[in-house]
Coordinates of C-alpha atoms in Angstrom, one line a residue:
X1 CA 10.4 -68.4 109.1
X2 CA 8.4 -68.4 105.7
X3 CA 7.2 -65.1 104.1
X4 CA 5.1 -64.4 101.2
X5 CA 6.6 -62.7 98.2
X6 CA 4.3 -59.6 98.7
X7 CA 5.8 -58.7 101.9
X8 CA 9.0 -58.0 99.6
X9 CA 7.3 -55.2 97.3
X10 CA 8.7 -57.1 94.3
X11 CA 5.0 -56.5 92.6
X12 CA 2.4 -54.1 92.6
X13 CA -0.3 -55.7 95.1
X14 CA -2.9 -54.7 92.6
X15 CA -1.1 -56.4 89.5
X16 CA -2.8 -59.7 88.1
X17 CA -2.2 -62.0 85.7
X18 CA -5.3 -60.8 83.6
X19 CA -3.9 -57.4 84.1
X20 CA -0.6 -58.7 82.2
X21 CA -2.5 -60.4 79.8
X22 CA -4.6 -56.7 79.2
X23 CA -0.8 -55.1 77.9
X24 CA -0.5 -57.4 74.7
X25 CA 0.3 -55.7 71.6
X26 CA -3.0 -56.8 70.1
X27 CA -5.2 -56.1 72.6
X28 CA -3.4 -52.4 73.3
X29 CA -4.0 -52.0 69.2
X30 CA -7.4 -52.6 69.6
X31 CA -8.6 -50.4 72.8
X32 CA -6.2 -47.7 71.4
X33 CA -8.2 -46.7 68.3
X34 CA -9.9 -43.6 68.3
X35 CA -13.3 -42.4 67.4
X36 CA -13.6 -39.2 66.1
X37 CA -16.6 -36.2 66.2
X38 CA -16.5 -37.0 62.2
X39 CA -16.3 -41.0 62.5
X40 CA -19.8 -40.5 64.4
X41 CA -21.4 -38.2 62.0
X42 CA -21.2 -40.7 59.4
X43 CA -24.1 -42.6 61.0
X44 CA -26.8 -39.5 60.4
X45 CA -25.4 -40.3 56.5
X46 CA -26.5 -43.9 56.1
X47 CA -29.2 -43.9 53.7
X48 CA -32.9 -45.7 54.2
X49 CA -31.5 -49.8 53.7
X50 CA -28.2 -48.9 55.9
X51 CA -30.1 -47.6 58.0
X52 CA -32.3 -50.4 58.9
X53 CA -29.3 -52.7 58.7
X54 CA -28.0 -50.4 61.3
X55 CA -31.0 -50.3 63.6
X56 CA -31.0 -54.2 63.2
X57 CA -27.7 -55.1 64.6
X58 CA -27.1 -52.2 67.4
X59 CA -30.3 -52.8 68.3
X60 CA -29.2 -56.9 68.8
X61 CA -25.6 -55.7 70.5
X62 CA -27.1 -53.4 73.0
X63 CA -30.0 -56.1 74.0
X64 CA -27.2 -58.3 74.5
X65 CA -28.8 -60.7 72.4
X66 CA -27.4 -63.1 69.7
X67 CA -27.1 -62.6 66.1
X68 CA -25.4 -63.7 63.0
X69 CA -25.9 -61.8 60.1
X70 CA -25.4 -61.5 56.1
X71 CA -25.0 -58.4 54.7
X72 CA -25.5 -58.8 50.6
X73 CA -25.3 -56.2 48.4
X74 CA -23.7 -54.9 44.6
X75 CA -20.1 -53.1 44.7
X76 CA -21.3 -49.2 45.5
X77 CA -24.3 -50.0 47.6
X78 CA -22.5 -49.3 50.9
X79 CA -21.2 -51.8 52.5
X80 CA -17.8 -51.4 53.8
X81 CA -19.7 -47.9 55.0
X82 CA -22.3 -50.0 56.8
X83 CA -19.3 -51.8 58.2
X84 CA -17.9 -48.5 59.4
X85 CA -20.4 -47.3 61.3
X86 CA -21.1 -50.1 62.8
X87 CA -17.9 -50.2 64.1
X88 CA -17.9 -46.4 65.1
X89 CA -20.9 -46.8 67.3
X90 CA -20.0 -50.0 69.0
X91 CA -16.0 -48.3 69.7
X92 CA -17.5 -45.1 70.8
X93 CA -19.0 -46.6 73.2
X94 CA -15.8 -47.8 75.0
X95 CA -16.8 -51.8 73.7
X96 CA -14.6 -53.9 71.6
X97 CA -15.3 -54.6 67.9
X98 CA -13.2 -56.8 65.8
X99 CA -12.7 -55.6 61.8
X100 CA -11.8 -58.3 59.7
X101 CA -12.0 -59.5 55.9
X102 CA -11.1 -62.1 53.7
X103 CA -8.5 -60.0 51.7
X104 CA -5.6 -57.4 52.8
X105 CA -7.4 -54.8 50.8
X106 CA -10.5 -54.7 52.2
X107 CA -9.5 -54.9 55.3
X108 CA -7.0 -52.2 55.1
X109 CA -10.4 -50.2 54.5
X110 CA -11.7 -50.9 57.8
X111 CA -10.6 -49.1 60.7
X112 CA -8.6 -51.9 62.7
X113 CA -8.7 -53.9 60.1
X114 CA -7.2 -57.4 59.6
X115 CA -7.3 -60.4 57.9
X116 CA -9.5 -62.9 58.9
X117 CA -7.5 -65.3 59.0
X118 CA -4.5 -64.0 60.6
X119 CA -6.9 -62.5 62.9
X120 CA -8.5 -65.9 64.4
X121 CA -5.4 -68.2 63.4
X122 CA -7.7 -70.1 61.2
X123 CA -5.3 -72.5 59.4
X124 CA -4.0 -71.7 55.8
X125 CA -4.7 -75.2 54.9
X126 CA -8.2 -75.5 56.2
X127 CA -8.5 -78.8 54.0
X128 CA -6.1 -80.5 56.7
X129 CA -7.1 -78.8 59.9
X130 CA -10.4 -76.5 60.8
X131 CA -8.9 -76.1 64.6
X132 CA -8.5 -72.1 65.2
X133 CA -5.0 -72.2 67.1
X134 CA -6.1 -69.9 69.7
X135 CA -6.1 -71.1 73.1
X136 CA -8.9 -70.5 76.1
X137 CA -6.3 -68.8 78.3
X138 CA -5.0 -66.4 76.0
X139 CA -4.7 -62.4 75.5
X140 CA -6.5 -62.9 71.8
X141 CA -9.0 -65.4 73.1
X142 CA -10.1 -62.7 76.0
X143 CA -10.1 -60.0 73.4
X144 CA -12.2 -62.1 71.1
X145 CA -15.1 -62.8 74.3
X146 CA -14.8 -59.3 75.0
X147 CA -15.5 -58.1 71.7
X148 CA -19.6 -56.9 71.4
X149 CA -18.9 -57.3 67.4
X150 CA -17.0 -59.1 65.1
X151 CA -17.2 -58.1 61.4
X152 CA -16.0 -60.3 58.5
X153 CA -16.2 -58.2 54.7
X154 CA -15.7 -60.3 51.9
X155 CA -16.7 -63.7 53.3
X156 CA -18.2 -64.9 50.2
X157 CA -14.4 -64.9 49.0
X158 CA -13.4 -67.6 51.8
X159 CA -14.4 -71.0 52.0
X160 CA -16.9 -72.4 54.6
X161 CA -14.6 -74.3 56.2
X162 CA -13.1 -71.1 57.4
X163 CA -16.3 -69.6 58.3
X164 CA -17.5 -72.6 60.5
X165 CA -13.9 -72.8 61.9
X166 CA -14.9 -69.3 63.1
X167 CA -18.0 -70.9 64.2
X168 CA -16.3 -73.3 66.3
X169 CA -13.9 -71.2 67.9
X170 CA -16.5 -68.8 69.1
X171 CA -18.7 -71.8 70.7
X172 CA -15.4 -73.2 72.4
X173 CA -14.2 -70.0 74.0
X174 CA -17.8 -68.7 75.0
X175 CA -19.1 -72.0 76.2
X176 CA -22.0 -71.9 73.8
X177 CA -23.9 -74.3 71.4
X178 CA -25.7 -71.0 69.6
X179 CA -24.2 -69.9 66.3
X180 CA -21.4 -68.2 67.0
X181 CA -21.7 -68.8 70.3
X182 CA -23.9 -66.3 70.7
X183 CA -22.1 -63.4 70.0
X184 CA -22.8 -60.5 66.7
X185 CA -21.2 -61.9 63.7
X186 CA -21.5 -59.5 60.5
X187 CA -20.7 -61.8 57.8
X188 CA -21.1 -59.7 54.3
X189 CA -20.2 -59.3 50.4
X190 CA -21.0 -60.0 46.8
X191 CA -21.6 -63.3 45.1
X192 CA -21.1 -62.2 42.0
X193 CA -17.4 -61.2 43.3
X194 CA -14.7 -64.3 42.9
X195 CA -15.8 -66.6 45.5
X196 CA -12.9 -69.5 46.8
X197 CA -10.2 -71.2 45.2
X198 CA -10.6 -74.6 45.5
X199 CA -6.7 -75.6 43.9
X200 CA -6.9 -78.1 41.4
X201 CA -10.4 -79.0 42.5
X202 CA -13.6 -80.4 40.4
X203 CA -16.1 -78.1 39.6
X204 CA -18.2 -80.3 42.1
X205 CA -15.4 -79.4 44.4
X206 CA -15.4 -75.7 44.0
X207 CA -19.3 -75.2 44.6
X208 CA -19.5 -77.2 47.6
X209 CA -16.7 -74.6 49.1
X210 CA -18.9 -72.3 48.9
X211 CA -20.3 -70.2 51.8
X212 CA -23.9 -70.8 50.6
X213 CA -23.5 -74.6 50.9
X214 CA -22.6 -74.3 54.6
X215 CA -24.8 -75.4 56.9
X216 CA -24.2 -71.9 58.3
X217 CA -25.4 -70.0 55.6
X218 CA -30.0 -70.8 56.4
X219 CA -28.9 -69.3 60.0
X220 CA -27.7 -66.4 58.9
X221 CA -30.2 -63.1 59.2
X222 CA -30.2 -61.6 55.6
X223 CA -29.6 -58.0 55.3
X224 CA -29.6 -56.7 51.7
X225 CA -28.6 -53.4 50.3
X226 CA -29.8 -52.3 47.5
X227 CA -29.3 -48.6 46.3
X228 CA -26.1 -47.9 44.5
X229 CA -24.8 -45.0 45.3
X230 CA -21.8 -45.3 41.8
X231 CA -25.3 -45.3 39.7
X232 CA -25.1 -41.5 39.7
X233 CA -22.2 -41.3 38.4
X234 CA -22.3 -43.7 35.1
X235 CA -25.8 -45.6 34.9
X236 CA -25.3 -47.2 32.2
X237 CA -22.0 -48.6 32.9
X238 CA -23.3 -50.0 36.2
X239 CA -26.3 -51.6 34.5
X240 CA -23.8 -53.2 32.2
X241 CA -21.9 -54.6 35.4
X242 CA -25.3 -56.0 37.0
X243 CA -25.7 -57.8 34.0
X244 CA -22.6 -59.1 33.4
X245 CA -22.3 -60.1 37.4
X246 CA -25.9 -61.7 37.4
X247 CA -25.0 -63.5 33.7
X248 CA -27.7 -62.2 32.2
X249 CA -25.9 -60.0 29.9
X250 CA -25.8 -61.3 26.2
X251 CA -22.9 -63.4 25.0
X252 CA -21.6 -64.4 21.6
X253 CA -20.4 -67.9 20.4
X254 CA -18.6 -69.5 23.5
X255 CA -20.0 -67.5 25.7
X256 CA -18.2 -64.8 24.7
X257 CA -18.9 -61.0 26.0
X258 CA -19.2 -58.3 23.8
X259 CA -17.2 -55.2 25.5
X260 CA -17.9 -51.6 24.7
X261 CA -15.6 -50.6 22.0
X262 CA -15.3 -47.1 23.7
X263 CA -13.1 -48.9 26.7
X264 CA -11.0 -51.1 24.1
X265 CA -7.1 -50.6 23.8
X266 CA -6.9 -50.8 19.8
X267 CA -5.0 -53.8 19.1
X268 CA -2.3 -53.9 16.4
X269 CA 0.1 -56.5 18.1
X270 CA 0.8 -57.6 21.6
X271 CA 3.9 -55.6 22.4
X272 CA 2.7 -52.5 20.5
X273 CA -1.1 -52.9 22.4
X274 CA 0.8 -53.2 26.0
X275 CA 2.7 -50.4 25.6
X276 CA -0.6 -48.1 24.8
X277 CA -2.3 -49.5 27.4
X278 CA 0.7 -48.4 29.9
X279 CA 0.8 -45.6 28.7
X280 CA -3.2 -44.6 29.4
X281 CA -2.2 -46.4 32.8
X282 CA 0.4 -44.8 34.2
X283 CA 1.1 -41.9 31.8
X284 CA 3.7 -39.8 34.2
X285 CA 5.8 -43.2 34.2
X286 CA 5.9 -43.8 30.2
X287 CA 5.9 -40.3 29.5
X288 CA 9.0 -39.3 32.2
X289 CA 7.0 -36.7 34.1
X290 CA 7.4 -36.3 38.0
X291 CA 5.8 -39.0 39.6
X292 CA 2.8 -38.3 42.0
X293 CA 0.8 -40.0 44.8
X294 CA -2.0 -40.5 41.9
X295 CA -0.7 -43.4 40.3
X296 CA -1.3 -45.8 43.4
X297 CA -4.6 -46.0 43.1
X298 CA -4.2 -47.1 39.5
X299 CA -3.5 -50.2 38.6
X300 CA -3.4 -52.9 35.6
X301 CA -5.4 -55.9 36.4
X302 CA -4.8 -59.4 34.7
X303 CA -5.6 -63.0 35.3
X304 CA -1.9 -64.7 35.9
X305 CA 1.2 -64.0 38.1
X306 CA 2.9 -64.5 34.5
X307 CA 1.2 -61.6 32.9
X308 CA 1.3 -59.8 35.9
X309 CA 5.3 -60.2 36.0
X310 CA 5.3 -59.6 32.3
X311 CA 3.6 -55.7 32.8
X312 CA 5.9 -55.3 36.0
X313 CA 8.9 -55.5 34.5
X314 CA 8.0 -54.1 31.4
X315 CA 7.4 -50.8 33.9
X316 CA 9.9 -51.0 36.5
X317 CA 12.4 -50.2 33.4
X318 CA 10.6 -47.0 32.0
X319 CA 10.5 -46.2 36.0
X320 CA 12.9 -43.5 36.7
X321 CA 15.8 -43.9 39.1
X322 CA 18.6 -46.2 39.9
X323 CA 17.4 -50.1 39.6
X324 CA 18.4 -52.4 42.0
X325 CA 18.6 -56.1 41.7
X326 CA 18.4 -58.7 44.2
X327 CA 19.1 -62.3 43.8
X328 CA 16.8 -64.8 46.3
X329 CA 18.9 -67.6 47.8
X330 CA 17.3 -70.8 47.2
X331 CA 17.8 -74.0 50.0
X332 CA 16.5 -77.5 49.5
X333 CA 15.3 -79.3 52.9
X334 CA 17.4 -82.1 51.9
X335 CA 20.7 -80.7 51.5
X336 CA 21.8 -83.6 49.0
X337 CA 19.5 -82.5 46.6
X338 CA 21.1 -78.7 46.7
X339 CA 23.7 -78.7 43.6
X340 CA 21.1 -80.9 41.7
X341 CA 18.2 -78.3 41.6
X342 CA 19.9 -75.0 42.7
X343 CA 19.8 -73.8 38.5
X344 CA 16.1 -75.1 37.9
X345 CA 14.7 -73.7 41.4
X346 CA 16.0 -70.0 40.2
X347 CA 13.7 -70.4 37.5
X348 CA 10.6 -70.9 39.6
X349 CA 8.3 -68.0 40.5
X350 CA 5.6 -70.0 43.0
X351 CA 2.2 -68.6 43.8
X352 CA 3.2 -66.3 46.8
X353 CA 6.5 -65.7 46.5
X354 CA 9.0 -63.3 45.3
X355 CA 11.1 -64.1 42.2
X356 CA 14.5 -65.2 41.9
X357 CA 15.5 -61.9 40.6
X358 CA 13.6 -59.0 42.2
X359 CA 14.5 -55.2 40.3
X360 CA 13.1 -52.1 42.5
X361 CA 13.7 -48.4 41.9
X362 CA 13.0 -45.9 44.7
X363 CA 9.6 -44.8 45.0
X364 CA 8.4 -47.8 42.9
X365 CA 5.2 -49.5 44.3
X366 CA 5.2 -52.9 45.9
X367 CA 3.0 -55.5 47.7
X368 CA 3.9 -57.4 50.9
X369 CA 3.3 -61.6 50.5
X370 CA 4.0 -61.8 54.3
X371 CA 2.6 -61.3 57.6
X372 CA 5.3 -59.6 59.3
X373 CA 3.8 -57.5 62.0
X374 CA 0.3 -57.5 61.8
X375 CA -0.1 -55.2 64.8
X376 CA 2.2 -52.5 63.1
X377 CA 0.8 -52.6 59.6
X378 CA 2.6 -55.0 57.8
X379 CA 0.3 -57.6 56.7
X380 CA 0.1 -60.2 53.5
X381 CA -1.3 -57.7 51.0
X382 CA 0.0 -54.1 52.5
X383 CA 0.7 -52.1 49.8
X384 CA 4.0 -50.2 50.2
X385 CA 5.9 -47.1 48.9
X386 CA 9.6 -48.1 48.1
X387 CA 12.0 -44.7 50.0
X388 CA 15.0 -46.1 50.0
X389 CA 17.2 -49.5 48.8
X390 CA 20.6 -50.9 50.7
X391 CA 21.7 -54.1 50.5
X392 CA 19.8 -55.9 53.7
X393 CA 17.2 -53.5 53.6
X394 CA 14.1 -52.2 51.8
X395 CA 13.1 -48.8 53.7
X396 CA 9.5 -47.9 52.2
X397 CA 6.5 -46.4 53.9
X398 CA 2.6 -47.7 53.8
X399 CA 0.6 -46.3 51.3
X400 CA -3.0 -47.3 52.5
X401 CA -5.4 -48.2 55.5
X402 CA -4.8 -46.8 59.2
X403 CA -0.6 -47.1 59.4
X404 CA -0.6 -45.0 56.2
X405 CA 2.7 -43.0 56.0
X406 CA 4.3 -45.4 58.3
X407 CA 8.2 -46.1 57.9
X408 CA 8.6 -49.9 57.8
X409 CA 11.8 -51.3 57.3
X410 CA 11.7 -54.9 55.9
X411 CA 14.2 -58.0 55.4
X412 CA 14.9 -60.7 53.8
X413 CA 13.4 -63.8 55.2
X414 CA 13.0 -67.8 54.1
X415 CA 9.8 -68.6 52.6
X416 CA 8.6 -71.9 51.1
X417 CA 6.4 -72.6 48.5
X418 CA 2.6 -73.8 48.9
X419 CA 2.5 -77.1 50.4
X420 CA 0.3 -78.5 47.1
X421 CA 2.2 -76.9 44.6
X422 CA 3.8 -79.8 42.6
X423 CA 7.8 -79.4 42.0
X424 CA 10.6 -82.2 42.2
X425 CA 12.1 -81.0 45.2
X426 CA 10.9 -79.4 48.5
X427 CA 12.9 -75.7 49.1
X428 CA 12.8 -72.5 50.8
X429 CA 13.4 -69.7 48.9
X430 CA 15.3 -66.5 51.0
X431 CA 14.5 -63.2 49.7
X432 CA 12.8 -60.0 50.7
X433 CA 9.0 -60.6 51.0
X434 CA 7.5 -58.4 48.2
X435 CA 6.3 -57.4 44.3
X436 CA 6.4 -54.9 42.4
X437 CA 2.6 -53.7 42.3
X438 CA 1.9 -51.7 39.6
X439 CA 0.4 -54.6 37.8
X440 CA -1.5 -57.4 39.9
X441 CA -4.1 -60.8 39.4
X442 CA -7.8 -59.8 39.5
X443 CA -8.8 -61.3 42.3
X444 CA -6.1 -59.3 45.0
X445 CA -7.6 -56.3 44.0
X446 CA -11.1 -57.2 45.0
X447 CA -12.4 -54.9 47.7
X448 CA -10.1 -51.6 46.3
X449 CA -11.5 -49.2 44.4
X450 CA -9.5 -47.4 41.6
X451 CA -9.1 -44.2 39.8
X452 CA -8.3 -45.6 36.6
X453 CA -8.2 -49.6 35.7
X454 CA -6.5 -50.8 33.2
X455 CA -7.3 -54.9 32.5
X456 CA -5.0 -57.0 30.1
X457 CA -6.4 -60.2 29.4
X458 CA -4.2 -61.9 27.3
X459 CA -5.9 -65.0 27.4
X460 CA -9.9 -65.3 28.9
X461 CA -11.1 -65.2 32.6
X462 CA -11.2 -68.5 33.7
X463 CA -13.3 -67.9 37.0
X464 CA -16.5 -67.5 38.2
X465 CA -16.6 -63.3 38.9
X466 CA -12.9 -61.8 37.6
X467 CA -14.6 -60.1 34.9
X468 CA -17.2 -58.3 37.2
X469 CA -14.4 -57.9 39.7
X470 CA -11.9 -56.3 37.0
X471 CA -14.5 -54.4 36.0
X472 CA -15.9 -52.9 39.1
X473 CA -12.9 -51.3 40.1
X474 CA -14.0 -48.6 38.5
X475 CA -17.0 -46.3 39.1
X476 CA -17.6 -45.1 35.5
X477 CA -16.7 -46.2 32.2
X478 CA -14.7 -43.3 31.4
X479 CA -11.5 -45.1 33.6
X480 CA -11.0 -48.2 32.4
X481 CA -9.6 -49.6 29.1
X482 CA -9.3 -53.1 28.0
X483 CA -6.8 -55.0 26.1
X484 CA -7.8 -58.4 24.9
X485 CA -5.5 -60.8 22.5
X486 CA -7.7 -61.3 19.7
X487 CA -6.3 -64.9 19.0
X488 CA -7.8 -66.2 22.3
X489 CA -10.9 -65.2 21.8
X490 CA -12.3 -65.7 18.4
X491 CA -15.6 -67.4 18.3
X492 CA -14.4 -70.1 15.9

């Protein structure tokens, strides 16, 4: 005689599938953050234009009522605060809201935060593919249709293909032809920020990437911000950022800008120049005092992962403490090619990877190039506190966002090189996942704000925005010095 397998008590009667699908890591992460009595009185601190940003889009979630949304406005007029409480009100209310951004550092500002596109699965080649790999029947895809708001900081930074592969997704898994499919969409950031890197690409190329040439971008609600709350502090120094952001500001013979001499790094010659501006940098380091939680949120900011290597290195000696070196192992997909290329490929440092020879010190700062576990913290861009070194092993903690203080324990893995990056042989490189960070490009520091800057910029800006972006790090004058190779930018 047949019986059914609930006659055997094997499983709860009550116990669904959905109910399964509820305990996912991702979905646990989300409904377990907490809103605090001080999260909430941030919203009674909004000033008059957050406010009526904020009225706007509660107003659209709680009508249940589409809405997509642009929220534009200058470095220190109160976004990511916006952003905030946005999210705050929405979480306190027992919904779902989803915190995401272009770059690790903003998003590590956001309570939840994540990467965008680790977030939807949006492909990292969006050139090839625009499908989101997130299927209907999924955890992530219920979390997403649950979610009453989905927040996306430093958009203008992506390309629109990434944006309307957003736009997609949300129409397939909600059924729905409306932007978005229908749900609240908080797109937001700064155009005068670096926008997308189109690799290699025309100039033709690189402006039709941008957001504002989506068909999107006339059917989005535009909210703007205007009152800049770093203006106290240094008005002067901000005015000179508007204008150099808007390119109005006055140039010289090839467009040249004229810097204040009172943020200049004297030059006499380059190795003499970099050392002062270490020094003003990160003076406990050159100077051998105890080292203190200050110095991570300073930083030197250049244009190239060659300069940034160059100041690295240059630091991670005058760090104090026992140095220790690891050596990546490199593998060619074709194993034919492996005693051909094994000397040149030690040589390479790719976009994105570690180098062949990686030197830490305890307590030295690095920077994940990996997702490893999202969910716990350890994201492409996490910024990490080195505790101790063993051979297999890099024991550090986090040194920002909402895992702050965590223990992470990371390993080497294999990593390859960016599909259109051009070398003679195809290769995986197997090392532990990270940089030193006390130096790092201008454009993966967009979103942080610092307490001293310094910028080396051995040769010019070559992108629409570093300079601004360099700049604005800072919220007065007072903490930022320049160094600038004279050589590269004489006006003859």
């Amino acid at each position: 005689m047949e019986k059914s397998i609930r006659s055997y008590n094997f499983v709860p009667p009550n116990l669904s599938y959905n109910n399964v699908e509820d305990l996912t890591r991702e979905l646990r992460a989300e409904k377990s953050i907490l809103v605090t009595p001080y999260d909430l009185s941030g919203i009674d601190m909004l000033n008059e234009k957050q406010k009526q940003a904020f009225k706007v889009i509660t107003e659209r979630i709680y009508s249940r009522k589409s809405g997509a949304f642009f929220i534009d406005g200058l470095g220190g007029t109160g976004k990511t605060f916006l952003y905030r409480n946005l999210l705050v009100d929405v979480r306190s209310k027992g919904f779902l809201a989803l915190a995401t951004a272009t770059s690790r550092i903003a998003a590590s500002i956001l309570l939840g935060g994540r990467i965008a596109h680790s977030r939807f699965k949006i492909p990292i080649d969006i050139s090839k593919s625009t499908i989101c790999r997130i299927s209907k029947q999924t955890s992530l895809a219920t979390m997403i249709r649950e979610a009453k708001l989905i927040i996306w900081d430093e958009a203008p930074m992506s390309k629109k293909t990434a944006i309307e592969a957003l736009d997609d997704l949300l129409k397939d898994l909600m059924d729905s032809t409306q932007i978005f499919g229908g749900k609240i969409v908080v797109l937001g950031g700064d155009f005068r920020q670096t926008l997308p890197v189109v690799r290699k690409g025309a100039k033709s190329q690189v402006i039709n990437a941008y957001l504002i040439n989506s068909l999107i971008w006339d059917k989005l609600e535009k909210l703007n911000l205007s009152e800049n709350m770093r203006a106290r502090l240094d008005p002067a120094f901000i005015e000179f950022l508007l204008k150099i952001g808007d390119g109005t500001i006055d140039t010289e013979a090839n467009d040249l800008v004229k810097i204040p001499p009172s943020i200049l790094v004297p030059y006499t010659n380059e190795s003499d120049a970099l050392q002062k501006l270490i020094q003003m940098v990160y003076p406990e380091i050159t100077n051998g005092s105890q080292i203190s939680s200050s110095f991570l949120n300073r930083a030197i900011l250049t244009t190239k992962n060659p300069f940034v290597d160059e100041i690295n290195n240059a630091l991670i000696d005058r760090y104090p403490g026992e140095a220790v070196e690891y050596l990546s192992y490199e593998e060619t997909l074709n194993e034919n090619h492996q005693a051909k290329y094994i000397d040149l490929l030690n040589t390479l440092t790719p976009s994105g990877l570690p180098p062949h020879r990686l030197v830490l010190k305890p307590n030295a700062s690095i920077i994940l190039l990996r997702n490893l576990d999202p969910t716990e913290g350890l994201c492409n861009g996490t910024r990490l506190t080195i505790k101790f070194l063993s051979k297999n092993i890099i024991h550090a903690t986090i040194s920002f966002g909402d895992f702050s203080g965590k223990d992470v324990f990371i390993h080497r893995i294999p990593m390859q090189p960016p599909a259109d990056d051009q070398y003679p042989v195809s290769y995986k490189r197997i090392q532990f996942p990270v940089r030193l960070c006390f130096a790092m490009i201008i454009n993966k520091a967009q979103g942080q704000t610092l307490d001293f800057v310094g910028i080396y910029l051995k040769e010019p800006v070559f992108s629409h925005g570093q300079l601004y972006v360099a700049l604005s790090r800072a919220k007065i004058a007072s903490v930022v010095r320049i160094l600038i190779k004279p050589a590269y930018f004489s006006p003859h």
